[in-house]
Short mmCIF file of C-alpha atoms and ligand atoms in Angstrom, two decimals:
data_model
loop_
_atom_site.label_atom_id
_atom_site.label_comp_id
_atom_site.label_asym_id
_atom_site.label_seq_id
_atom_site.Cartn_x
_atom_site.Cartn_y
_atom_site.Cartn_z
CA MET A 148 12.13 14.52 -11.21
CA ILE A 149 12.13 12.84 -7.84
CA LEU A 150 15.92 12.46 -7.48
CA ASP A 151 16.35 16.18 -8.17
CA ARG A 152 13.88 17.00 -5.46
CA ILE A 153 15.66 14.77 -2.94
CA GLU A 154 19.01 16.25 -3.95
CA LYS A 155 17.62 19.72 -3.33
CA ALA A 156 16.41 18.73 0.14
CA ALA A 157 19.82 17.22 0.89
CA GLY A 158 21.54 20.40 -0.27
CA ASN A 159 19.25 22.76 1.65
CA PHE A 160 18.79 20.75 4.85
CA PRO A 161 21.66 18.26 5.14
CA GLU A 162 21.13 17.88 8.91
CA ARG A 163 17.40 17.21 8.72
CA ILE A 164 16.33 13.66 9.55
CA ALA A 165 15.08 11.93 6.40
CA VAL A 166 14.11 8.62 7.97
CA HIS A 167 13.65 7.32 11.50
CA SER A 168 12.82 3.89 12.89
CA LEU A 169 13.60 1.97 16.06
CA ARG A 170 16.73 0.79 14.23
CA GLY A 171 18.14 4.29 13.90
CA GLU A 172 17.86 7.47 11.89
CA MET A 173 19.57 9.14 8.95
CA THR A 174 19.92 12.73 7.80
CA TYR A 175 19.31 13.94 4.24
CA GLY A 176 23.01 14.71 3.91
CA ASP A 177 23.96 11.14 4.82
CA LEU A 178 21.21 9.55 2.75
CA TRP A 179 22.39 11.41 -0.32
CA ASP A 180 26.10 10.90 0.22
CA LYS A 181 25.96 7.23 1.23
CA SER A 182 23.69 6.33 -1.68
CA ASP A 183 26.14 8.04 -4.07
CA ARG A 184 28.95 5.90 -2.70
CA LEU A 185 27.01 2.66 -2.67
CA ALA A 186 25.97 3.38 -6.27
CA SER A 187 29.59 3.37 -7.39
CA TRP A 188 30.17 0.10 -5.50
CA LEU A 189 27.25 -1.43 -7.43
CA ASN A 190 28.67 -0.12 -10.69
CA GLU A 191 32.00 -1.70 -9.90
CA LYS A 192 30.55 -5.03 -8.80
CA LEU A 193 28.03 -5.40 -11.60
CA ASN A 194 29.86 -3.74 -14.50
CA ASP A 195 27.52 -3.17 -17.40
CA SER A 196 24.71 -5.35 -16.17
CA LYS A 197 21.62 -3.26 -15.47
CA THR A 198 19.68 -6.15 -13.95
CA PRO A 199 17.50 -5.03 -11.02
CA VAL A 200 18.80 -5.49 -7.48
CA ALA A 201 16.82 -7.11 -4.66
CA VAL A 202 16.99 -5.17 -1.38
CA TYR A 203 16.13 -7.23 1.69
CA GLY A 204 15.24 -5.88 5.12
CA HIS A 205 12.59 -4.19 7.24
CA LYS A 206 12.38 -0.48 8.01
CA ASP A 207 16.09 0.07 8.44
CA PRO A 208 17.21 3.57 7.29
CA LEU A 209 19.86 1.70 5.34
CA MET A 210 17.12 0.37 3.06
CA LEU A 211 16.57 3.88 1.71
CA VAL A 212 20.30 4.21 1.06
CA CYS A 213 20.11 0.98 -0.96
CA PHE A 214 17.02 2.07 -2.93
CA LEU A 215 18.61 5.36 -3.94
CA ALA A 216 21.97 3.71 -4.63
CA CYS A 217 20.37 1.30 -7.07
CA VAL A 218 18.61 4.01 -9.07
CA LYS A 219 21.65 6.27 -8.96
CA SER A 220 23.60 3.38 -10.47
CA GLY A 221 20.99 3.05 -13.23
CA ARG A 222 19.37 -0.10 -11.79
CA ALA A 223 15.88 -0.74 -10.52
CA TYR A 224 15.52 -1.93 -6.94
CA CYS A 225 13.17 -4.63 -5.77
CA PRO A 226 12.21 -4.39 -2.08
CA VAL A 227 11.89 -7.70 -0.25
CA ASP A 228 10.48 -7.50 3.28
CA THR A 229 11.59 -9.81 6.08
CA SER A 230 7.95 -10.69 6.77
CA MET A 231 7.68 -12.54 3.45
CA ALA A 232 7.82 -16.32 3.52
CA ASP A 233 11.26 -17.75 2.64
CA GLU A 234 9.83 -19.54 -0.36
CA ARG A 235 8.50 -16.30 -1.76
CA ILE A 236 11.75 -14.46 -1.11
CA CYS A 237 13.62 -17.17 -3.04
CA ASP A 238 11.13 -16.98 -5.83
CA ILE A 239 11.46 -13.21 -6.15
CA VAL A 240 15.23 -13.13 -5.82
CA SER A 241 15.70 -15.85 -8.44
CA THR A 242 13.27 -14.12 -10.79
CA VAL A 243 15.16 -10.85 -10.41
CA GLY A 244 18.28 -12.84 -11.15
CA ASN A 245 21.02 -10.38 -10.22
CA ALA A 246 24.44 -11.63 -9.08
CA VAL A 247 24.22 -9.40 -6.00
CA MET A 248 21.53 -8.88 -3.40
CA LEU A 249 21.65 -6.13 -0.77
CA ALA A 250 20.58 -7.32 2.68
CA THR A 251 20.25 -4.68 5.40
CA GLU A 252 19.72 -7.52 7.88
CA ASP A 253 21.49 -10.81 8.08
CA PHE A 254 19.99 -13.24 5.63
CA ALA A 255 21.22 -16.77 5.36
CA GLY A 256 19.40 -17.68 2.17
CA CYS A 257 16.91 -20.53 2.06
CA ALA A 258 16.17 -23.72 0.17
CA GLY A 259 16.26 -23.05 -3.55
CA PHE A 260 18.22 -19.82 -3.14
CA PRO A 261 20.49 -19.14 -6.16
CA GLU A 262 23.86 -20.60 -5.09
CA ASP A 263 26.12 -18.20 -6.94
CA MET A 264 24.42 -15.06 -5.64
CA HIS A 265 26.49 -12.73 -3.50
CA ILE A 266 24.54 -11.46 -0.49
CA ALA A 267 26.03 -8.15 0.62
CA GLY A 268 25.12 -7.92 4.32
CA PRO A 269 24.74 -4.80 6.50
CA GLU A 270 28.47 -4.52 7.27
CA GLU A 271 29.51 -4.72 3.64
CA ILE A 272 26.81 -2.22 2.62
CA ARG A 273 27.82 0.26 5.35
CA ASN A 274 31.46 -0.10 4.44
CA ALA A 275 30.82 0.58 0.75
CA ALA A 276 28.43 3.43 1.57
CA GLU A 277 31.12 5.12 3.63
CA ASN A 278 34.31 4.43 1.73
CA CYS A 279 33.71 4.18 -2.02
CA GLU A 280 34.11 7.20 -4.25
CA PRO A 281 30.70 8.77 -4.97
CA ALA A 282 29.10 7.96 -8.34
CA GLY A 283 28.18 10.79 -10.70
CA GLN A 284 24.78 11.74 -12.11
CA GLU A 285 25.63 10.20 -15.48
CA SER A 286 24.78 6.72 -14.21
CA TRP A 287 21.31 7.68 -12.82
CA VAL A 288 18.23 5.97 -14.22
CA LYS A 289 16.64 7.82 -17.16
CA PRO A 290 12.92 8.76 -17.17
CA ASP A 291 11.86 5.60 -19.07
CA ASP A 292 14.08 3.24 -17.09
CA VAL A 293 12.58 1.03 -14.43
CA PHE A 294 12.93 2.61 -10.97
CA TYR A 295 11.51 -0.16 -8.81
CA ILE A 296 9.87 -3.53 -9.13
CA ILE A 297 7.25 -4.51 -6.60
CA PHE A 298 5.94 -8.03 -6.60
CA THR A 299 2.18 -8.19 -6.16
CA SER A 300 0.61 -10.69 -3.86
CA GLY A 301 -0.45 -12.89 -6.76
CA SER A 302 -3.61 -14.37 -5.33
CA THR A 303 -3.17 -17.29 -7.70
CA GLY A 304 0.20 -18.83 -8.37
CA LYS A 305 3.49 -16.98 -8.76
CA PRO A 306 3.79 -13.31 -7.79
CA LYS A 307 4.29 -10.86 -10.67
CA GLY A 308 6.93 -8.12 -10.65
CA VAL A 309 5.32 -4.79 -11.50
CA GLN A 310 7.85 -2.49 -13.18
CA ILE A 311 7.52 1.21 -12.39
CA THR A 312 9.66 3.77 -14.23
CA TYR A 313 11.51 6.83 -12.98
CA ALA A 314 8.97 9.04 -14.79
CA ASP A 315 6.05 7.12 -13.18
CA VAL A 316 7.34 7.71 -9.63
CA SER A 317 8.16 11.34 -10.39
CA ASN A 318 4.70 12.03 -11.84
CA PHE A 319 3.09 10.27 -8.91
CA ALA A 320 5.00 12.29 -6.28
CA GLU A 321 4.17 15.55 -8.11
CA TRP A 322 0.50 14.75 -7.67
CA THR A 323 0.61 13.55 -4.04
CA SER A 324 2.68 16.59 -3.05
CA ASP A 325 -0.40 18.75 -3.67
CA LEU A 326 -3.05 16.23 -2.66
CA GLY A 327 -5.30 17.52 0.15
CA THR A 328 -2.80 20.12 1.29
CA GLY A 329 -0.25 22.03 -0.80
CA ARG A 330 3.44 21.21 -1.05
CA GLU A 331 4.28 24.30 1.03
CA GLU A 332 2.46 22.69 3.94
CA LYS A 333 4.10 19.34 3.33
CA ALA A 334 7.60 20.82 3.23
CA GLY A 335 9.67 19.34 6.05
CA ALA A 336 6.63 17.54 7.55
CA VAL A 337 6.67 14.26 9.48
CA PHE A 338 5.12 11.32 7.60
CA LEU A 339 4.01 7.96 8.96
CA ASN A 340 5.21 4.86 7.17
CA GLN A 341 3.09 1.84 8.08
CA ALA A 342 3.37 -0.46 5.07
CA PRO A 343 6.47 -2.56 4.43
CA PHE A 344 8.51 -1.20 1.51
CA SER A 345 7.62 -4.30 -0.49
CA PHE A 346 3.97 -3.14 -0.57
CA ASP A 347 3.31 -0.29 -2.99
CA LEU A 348 1.29 1.70 -0.46
CA SER A 349 4.68 2.64 1.02
CA VAL A 350 5.51 4.50 -2.21
CA MET A 351 2.98 7.13 -1.17
CA ASP A 352 4.63 7.96 2.14
CA LEU A 353 8.22 7.35 1.07
CA TYR A 354 8.28 9.54 -2.03
CA THR A 355 5.78 12.19 -0.94
CA CYS A 356 7.96 12.60 2.13
CA LEU A 357 11.36 12.64 0.42
CA ALA A 358 10.16 14.89 -2.43
CA ASN A 359 9.16 17.48 0.16
CA GLY A 360 12.18 17.18 2.44
CA GLY A 361 10.07 15.56 5.17
CA THR A 362 10.91 13.02 7.85
CA LEU A 363 9.65 9.47 7.43
CA ARG A 364 8.74 7.75 10.69
CA CYS A 365 8.55 4.01 10.21
CA ILE A 366 6.36 1.65 12.21
CA GLU A 367 7.92 -1.75 12.61
CA LYS A 368 5.88 -4.88 12.31
CA LYS A 369 6.60 -6.02 15.85
CA MET A 370 5.48 -2.61 17.17
CA GLN A 371 1.98 -3.40 15.99
CA ASN A 372 1.68 -5.95 18.80
CA ASP A 373 2.38 -3.34 21.45
CA HIS A 374 -0.08 -0.50 21.04
CA SER A 375 1.25 1.72 23.80
CA LEU A 376 4.77 1.53 22.34
CA MET A 377 3.44 2.24 18.85
CA LEU A 378 1.30 5.21 19.91
CA GLU A 379 4.15 6.62 21.98
CA TYR A 380 6.44 6.34 18.96
CA MET A 381 3.91 8.27 16.87
CA ARG A 382 3.44 10.92 19.60
CA GLU A 383 7.14 11.42 20.11
CA GLY A 384 7.66 11.95 16.37
CA GLY A 385 4.99 14.67 16.08
CA LEU A 386 3.24 13.05 13.09
CA GLU A 387 1.67 15.36 10.52
CA TYR A 388 0.79 13.09 7.60
CA TRP A 389 -0.58 9.62 7.97
CA VAL A 390 -0.40 7.00 5.21
CA SER A 391 -1.85 3.54 5.89
CA THR A 392 -4.54 1.07 4.99
CA PRO A 393 -7.92 1.75 6.64
CA SER A 394 -7.51 -1.54 8.56
CA PHE A 395 -4.44 -0.16 10.29
CA ALA A 396 -6.24 3.06 11.27
CA GLU A 397 -9.07 0.92 12.70
CA LEU A 398 -6.52 -0.90 14.80
CA CYS A 399 -5.30 2.41 16.22
CA LEU A 400 -8.84 3.74 16.74
CA ALA A 401 -9.49 0.81 19.06
CA ASP A 402 -7.26 2.67 21.51
CA GLN A 403 -9.17 5.52 23.17
CA SER A 404 -6.04 7.64 23.48
CA PHE A 405 -5.62 7.79 19.70
CA ASP A 406 -6.83 11.33 19.07
CA GLN A 407 -5.79 14.91 18.45
CA THR A 408 -4.46 15.31 22.00
CA LEU A 409 -1.96 12.54 21.29
CA LEU A 410 -1.11 13.80 17.79
CA PRO A 411 -1.88 17.53 17.80
CA LYS A 412 -0.03 18.30 14.56
CA MET A 413 -1.90 15.81 12.38
CA LYS A 414 -2.85 17.47 9.08
CA ALA A 415 -4.10 14.63 6.92
CA PHE A 416 -4.84 10.92 6.90
CA MET A 417 -4.16 9.45 3.48
CA PHE A 418 -5.66 6.04 2.78
CA CYS A 419 -5.23 3.56 -0.01
CA GLY A 420 -5.29 -0.16 -0.63
CA GLU A 421 -8.76 -1.16 0.51
CA THR A 422 -12.21 0.23 1.20
CA LEU A 423 -12.38 3.18 3.58
CA SER A 424 -15.66 2.78 5.45
CA VAL A 425 -17.93 5.67 6.36
CA ARG A 426 -17.57 4.62 9.96
CA THR A 427 -13.77 4.82 9.97
CA ALA A 428 -13.87 8.22 8.24
CA LYS A 429 -16.42 9.52 10.75
CA ARG A 430 -14.51 8.26 13.77
CA LEU A 431 -11.32 9.87 12.50
CA ALA A 432 -13.10 13.17 11.90
CA GLU A 433 -14.44 13.04 15.48
CA ARG A 434 -11.08 12.23 17.03
CA PHE A 435 -9.07 14.55 14.77
CA PRO A 436 -11.35 17.51 14.00
CA ASP A 437 -8.49 19.53 12.48
CA ALA A 438 -7.15 16.84 10.12
CA LEU A 439 -8.28 15.94 6.62
CA VAL A 440 -9.28 12.40 5.71
CA ILE A 441 -8.28 11.52 2.15
CA ASN A 442 -9.31 8.42 0.25
CA THR A 443 -7.12 7.36 -2.67
CA TYR A 444 -7.31 4.38 -4.99
CA GLY A 445 -5.10 2.54 -7.39
CA PRO A 446 -3.34 -0.73 -8.14
CA THR A 447 0.43 -1.33 -7.94
CA GLU A 448 0.37 -1.36 -11.77
CA SER A 449 -0.43 2.36 -11.83
CA THR A 450 2.04 3.46 -9.11
CA CYS A 451 0.08 3.22 -5.90
CA ALA A 452 -2.82 5.61 -6.53
CA VAL A 453 -4.47 7.45 -9.40
CA THR A 454 -7.58 8.93 -7.78
CA GLY A 455 -8.05 10.85 -4.58
CA THR A 456 -10.47 13.03 -2.69
CA VAL A 457 -10.85 14.72 0.66
CA ILE A 458 -13.76 13.09 2.47
CA THR A 459 -16.30 15.73 3.45
CA ALA A 460 -18.94 15.67 6.19
CA ALA A 461 -21.58 15.63 3.45
CA MET A 462 -20.07 12.45 2.01
CA THR A 463 -20.06 10.61 5.34
CA ALA A 464 -23.61 11.81 6.06
CA SER A 465 -24.97 10.67 2.69
CA GLY A 466 -25.50 7.09 3.84
CA ARG A 467 -23.72 5.60 0.83
CA ALA A 468 -20.25 4.25 0.16
CA LEU A 469 -17.45 6.85 0.04
CA PRO A 470 -15.98 7.88 -3.31
CA ILE A 471 -12.42 6.82 -4.13
CA GLY A 472 -11.78 10.18 -5.71
CA ALA A 473 -11.20 12.39 -8.69
CA VAL A 474 -8.77 11.22 -11.36
CA LYS A 475 -5.30 12.73 -11.00
CA PRO A 476 -3.99 14.97 -13.80
CA GLY A 477 -2.06 12.96 -16.38
CA THR A 478 -4.26 9.88 -15.87
CA ASP A 479 -7.30 8.74 -17.87
CA ILE A 480 -9.81 6.40 -16.33
CA PHE A 481 -12.80 4.91 -18.06
CA ILE A 482 -15.28 2.17 -17.34
CA GLN A 483 -15.61 -0.71 -19.75
CA ASP A 484 -18.31 -3.33 -19.06
CA GLY A 485 -18.26 -2.16 -15.44
CA GLU A 486 -14.49 -2.57 -15.11
CA ILE A 487 -12.15 0.30 -14.18
CA ILE A 488 -9.53 0.83 -16.92
CA ILE A 489 -6.52 3.05 -16.28
CA ALA A 490 -4.29 4.85 -18.79
CA GLY A 491 -1.78 7.63 -18.25
CA ASP A 492 1.56 8.86 -17.01
CA THR A 493 2.08 6.52 -14.04
CA LEU A 494 1.29 3.23 -15.74
CA SER A 495 3.70 0.33 -15.34
CA THR A 496 5.62 -0.86 -18.38
CA GLY A 497 4.42 -4.38 -17.54
CA TYR A 498 5.42 -7.40 -15.51
CA PHE A 499 9.11 -8.23 -15.23
CA ARG A 500 10.02 -10.97 -17.73
CA GLU A 501 6.36 -11.93 -18.14
CA PRO A 502 5.34 -10.84 -21.65
CA GLU A 503 2.26 -13.06 -21.69
CA LYS A 504 0.87 -11.85 -18.40
CA THR A 505 1.68 -8.29 -19.47
CA ALA A 506 -0.22 -8.73 -22.73
CA LYS A 507 -3.23 -10.04 -20.82
CA ALA A 508 -3.49 -7.12 -18.44
CA PHE A 509 -2.20 -4.24 -20.61
CA TYR A 510 -3.32 -3.26 -24.11
CA THR A 511 -3.28 -0.31 -26.48
CA ASP A 512 -6.70 1.07 -27.35
CA GLY A 513 -8.02 2.58 -30.59
CA GLU A 514 -6.73 6.00 -29.60
CA GLY A 515 -3.22 4.68 -29.08
CA ARG A 516 -3.41 4.83 -25.27
CA ARG A 517 -1.76 2.14 -23.19
CA CYS A 518 -4.39 0.81 -20.84
CA TYR A 519 -4.50 -1.45 -17.79
CA ARG A 520 -7.41 -3.67 -16.82
CA THR A 521 -7.74 -3.35 -13.06
CA GLY A 522 -10.14 -6.20 -12.36
CA ASP A 523 -12.02 -3.69 -10.18
CA SER A 524 -15.61 -2.80 -10.69
CA GLY A 525 -16.60 0.86 -10.44
CA TYR A 526 -18.59 3.80 -11.76
CA PHE A 527 -18.38 7.59 -12.01
CA GLU A 528 -20.80 10.02 -10.46
CA ASP A 529 -20.40 13.79 -10.43
CA GLY A 530 -16.77 13.52 -11.49
CA LEU A 531 -15.85 11.14 -8.69
CA LEU A 532 -15.02 7.48 -9.04
CA TYR A 533 -16.79 4.91 -6.83
CA TYR A 534 -15.53 1.41 -6.14
CA ARG A 535 -17.81 -1.61 -6.19
CA GLY A 536 -15.39 -4.38 -5.38
CA ARG A 537 -13.12 -6.81 -7.20
CA ILE A 538 -14.67 -8.32 -10.25
CA ASP A 539 -13.36 -11.63 -8.95
CA PHE A 540 -15.18 -11.00 -5.65
CA GLN A 541 -18.25 -11.36 -7.72
CA VAL A 542 -19.73 -14.73 -6.93
CA LYS A 543 -22.55 -16.77 -8.32
CA PHE A 544 -24.71 -18.01 -5.51
CA HIS A 545 -27.94 -19.89 -6.23
CA GLY A 546 -27.68 -18.43 -9.74
CA TYR A 547 -27.53 -14.83 -8.55
CA ARG A 548 -24.54 -12.65 -9.32
CA ILE A 549 -23.42 -11.05 -6.07
CA GLU A 550 -20.75 -8.46 -5.31
CA LEU A 551 -19.37 -9.37 -1.91
CA GLY A 552 -18.24 -5.75 -1.56
CA ASP A 553 -21.88 -4.62 -1.79
CA ILE A 554 -22.84 -6.73 1.21
CA GLU A 555 -19.81 -5.45 3.14
CA GLN A 556 -20.74 -1.82 2.44
CA ASN A 557 -24.24 -2.44 3.74
CA LEU A 558 -22.95 -4.17 6.85
CA LEU A 559 -20.69 -1.20 7.54
CA GLY A 560 -23.72 1.05 7.33
CA LEU A 561 -25.35 -0.72 10.32
CA ASP A 562 -25.11 0.78 13.79
CA GLY A 563 -22.23 -0.66 15.79
CA VAL A 564 -20.52 -2.51 12.92
CA LYS A 565 -16.87 -1.42 12.84
CA ALA A 566 -15.46 -3.77 10.24
CA ALA A 567 -16.89 -6.48 8.02
CA ALA A 568 -15.72 -9.05 5.51
CA VAL A 569 -18.03 -11.35 3.56
CA ILE A 570 -16.50 -14.64 2.54
CA PRO A 571 -18.00 -17.43 0.47
CA ASP A 572 -18.17 -20.72 2.34
CA ARG A 573 -17.19 -23.19 -0.35
CA ASP A 574 -17.57 -26.87 -0.86
CA GLY A 575 -15.09 -27.45 -3.68
CA ASP A 576 -16.25 -25.14 -6.47
CA ARG A 577 -19.74 -24.76 -5.12
CA ILE A 578 -20.67 -21.97 -2.72
CA LYS A 579 -22.69 -23.42 0.15
CA ASN A 580 -23.31 -20.20 2.02
CA LEU A 581 -22.07 -16.69 2.54
CA ALA A 582 -20.39 -15.90 5.84
CA ALA A 583 -19.99 -12.42 7.31
CA PHE A 584 -17.19 -11.74 9.77
CA ILE A 585 -18.03 -8.68 11.82
CA THR A 586 -16.55 -6.60 14.58
CA ASP A 587 -19.36 -4.94 16.47
CA GLU A 588 -18.81 -2.96 19.67
CA GLY A 589 -22.25 -3.57 21.14
CA ALA A 590 -22.69 -7.24 20.25
CA GLU A 591 -21.86 -10.17 22.49
CA GLY A 592 -22.18 -12.74 19.77
CA THR A 593 -25.52 -14.15 20.88
CA PHE A 594 -28.15 -15.64 18.60
CA GLU A 595 -30.17 -12.42 19.04
CA ASP A 596 -27.19 -10.32 17.93
CA ARG A 597 -26.84 -12.38 14.78
CA GLN A 598 -30.56 -12.24 14.13
CA LYS A 599 -30.53 -8.46 14.54
CA ILE A 600 -27.82 -8.08 11.90
CA ARG A 601 -29.66 -10.36 9.50
CA ASN A 602 -32.94 -8.49 10.02
CA GLU A 603 -31.33 -5.12 9.46
CA LEU A 604 -29.60 -6.36 6.33
CA ARG A 605 -32.88 -7.70 4.98
CA GLU A 606 -34.21 -4.17 5.00
CA ARG A 607 -31.39 -3.11 2.70
CA LEU A 608 -30.61 -6.11 0.53
CA PRO A 609 -32.41 -8.85 -1.35
CA LYS A 610 -32.81 -11.98 0.74
CA TYR A 611 -30.31 -14.03 -1.28
CA MET A 612 -27.57 -11.55 -0.39
CA VAL A 613 -28.02 -11.81 3.38
CA PRO A 614 -25.24 -14.05 4.76
CA LYS A 615 -26.51 -17.08 6.56
CA LYS A 616 -23.51 -17.27 8.80
CA ILE A 617 -22.64 -14.28 11.00
CA VAL A 618 -19.40 -14.56 12.95
CA PHE A 619 -18.47 -11.91 15.52
CA VAL A 620 -14.75 -11.37 15.94
CA ASP A 621 -12.70 -8.94 18.05
CA SER A 622 -10.82 -7.79 14.98
CA LEU A 623 -10.37 -8.93 11.39
CA PRO A 624 -7.01 -10.61 10.73
CA MET A 625 -4.53 -8.54 8.71
CA THR A 626 -2.00 -9.60 6.07
CA PRO A 627 1.58 -8.35 6.57
CA ASN A 628 0.63 -5.51 4.19
CA GLY A 629 -2.16 -4.37 6.47
CA LYS A 630 -5.13 -5.47 4.40
CA THR A 631 -7.91 -7.79 5.61
CA ASP A 632 -6.64 -11.37 5.37
CA ARG A 633 -9.47 -13.00 3.44
CA ARG A 634 -7.68 -16.28 2.94
CA LYS A 635 -7.30 -16.73 6.67
CA LEU A 636 -10.98 -16.02 7.18
CA GLU A 637 -11.95 -18.50 4.48
CA ALA A 638 -9.71 -21.15 6.00
CA SER A 639 -11.42 -20.65 9.37
CA LEU A 640 -14.83 -21.60 7.98
P1 AMP B 55 -2.47 -3.43 -4.62
O1 AMP B 55 -2.02 -3.52 -6.04
O2 AMP B 55 -2.01 -4.54 -3.75
O3 AMP B 55 -2.19 -2.07 -4.03
O4 AMP B 55 -4.05 -3.58 -4.62
C1 AMP B 55 -4.81 -2.78 -5.45
C2 AMP B 55 -6.25 -3.08 -5.22
O5 AMP B 55 -6.66 -2.68 -3.91
C3 AMP B 55 -7.13 -2.31 -6.16
O6 AMP B 55 -7.18 -2.90 -7.43
C4 AMP B 55 -8.45 -2.34 -5.42
O7 AMP B 55 -9.10 -3.58 -5.60
C5 AMP B 55 -8.01 -2.22 -3.96
N1 AMP B 55 -8.04 -0.81 -3.53
C6 AMP B 55 -7.04 0.09 -3.60
N2 AMP B 55 -7.44 1.27 -3.09
C7 AMP B 55 -8.73 1.15 -2.71
C8 AMP B 55 -9.72 2.02 -2.13
N3 AMP B 55 -9.45 3.28 -1.81
N4 AMP B 55 -10.95 1.51 -1.90
C9 AMP B 55 -11.23 0.23 -2.20
N5 AMP B 55 -10.34 -0.64 -2.73
C10 AMP B 55 -9.11 -0.20 -2.99
#
């Protein structure tokens, strides 16, 4: 189990750095010891209540102490990133409903914040983590207990808290430890953390790293505005494993110095969260000829990722979309009416205190398997899963059913197109037009450039799928999680 693996790393290499950010660093020995002590403080403060604990902050090594302290005290943690809107933080914290919240940065609360909640700030946390008596293993979470709760973006209405158990995380980290390269190679390696801890992509770097006694190097949000600082931070750390969204890698690729000379130890790029384009995979292979590029796929509800594959030169040369991978051992995936359904040993137990929403998304099939409806459209070919897009990105336009993801894939196949997002231009419920936002190195945004794109698309797609509006942009806007911000694009129309 994952805690045993971290304990082993702490025992064998107490002086090794477990986590590093601009805010400081922490060794395995300290991470283990401080989380033991903070766990007993939680036990004392909260008595028998096993309600989950919200942990607020951004990339501070102390956040990891809090996460481990919660699970060592038998409570799930719920990461809340500083980049979230106050309203959302309040919503999440009140839903979690614990009497205590751990804040690794000062947090004053906000309108609607539960009045009787005790916010333990950084001083109080540090004090407890240094001075309380360590808790024993008897209070640790058990395999079926919830380990963390991550609130999904909730494109409509209130965010939902996805509950992931101790067994889920452990099974997940067993798989990622051997994904692409073996665990012997990952032992003690340096991992990049790009995503905020409140986004489940971070589970891949955080727990693959800790399970293998590696060092997590965390990129702060504000660093992303200063490329030279960010690249220098990566270089200095000697990165070996990269975990991010493809959008974030694109951002780095825009800098010519981002290559193997800068990061000579890079062994693998692991992607998840959104479509990895052929172009991005090819550019990475050119700049980092010795590193693997790995595409993985999965929703938060199945613990980050459940399929994965190393992207080969044959795949990028095939002229079609890249596969999202082979199904991991312990997971079953099948396609029902075009939709990807997931069952297996990393599936969430459901949404926190939302039995109705849980019953809508999860069900037990005829064979007694618990299944999750992803809302993603996909298909298998030669043992590999391919992604078609969100079922809800399927639009009806002039009576035709269109997958916006299909148009995007075709745009990405055109020479010069680096990134693309196709957004419906709506007038109330009616779609007036389709708009394509494109970053294209060669184009200057002239009428001829737009016409060229449309003509090339017409050779690949039926006429009704060719977007009428083509907008050239320097880069696609990103959400705080590092995915393309589609809402922002739609609002700009
Ligand atoms: P989240 O729960 O926020 O991690 O989002 C999960 C969703 O991101 C999935 O249901 C997919 O729609 C999308 N997604 C995740 N990984 C990939 C991938 N490798 N390629 C394309 N889409 C992906």
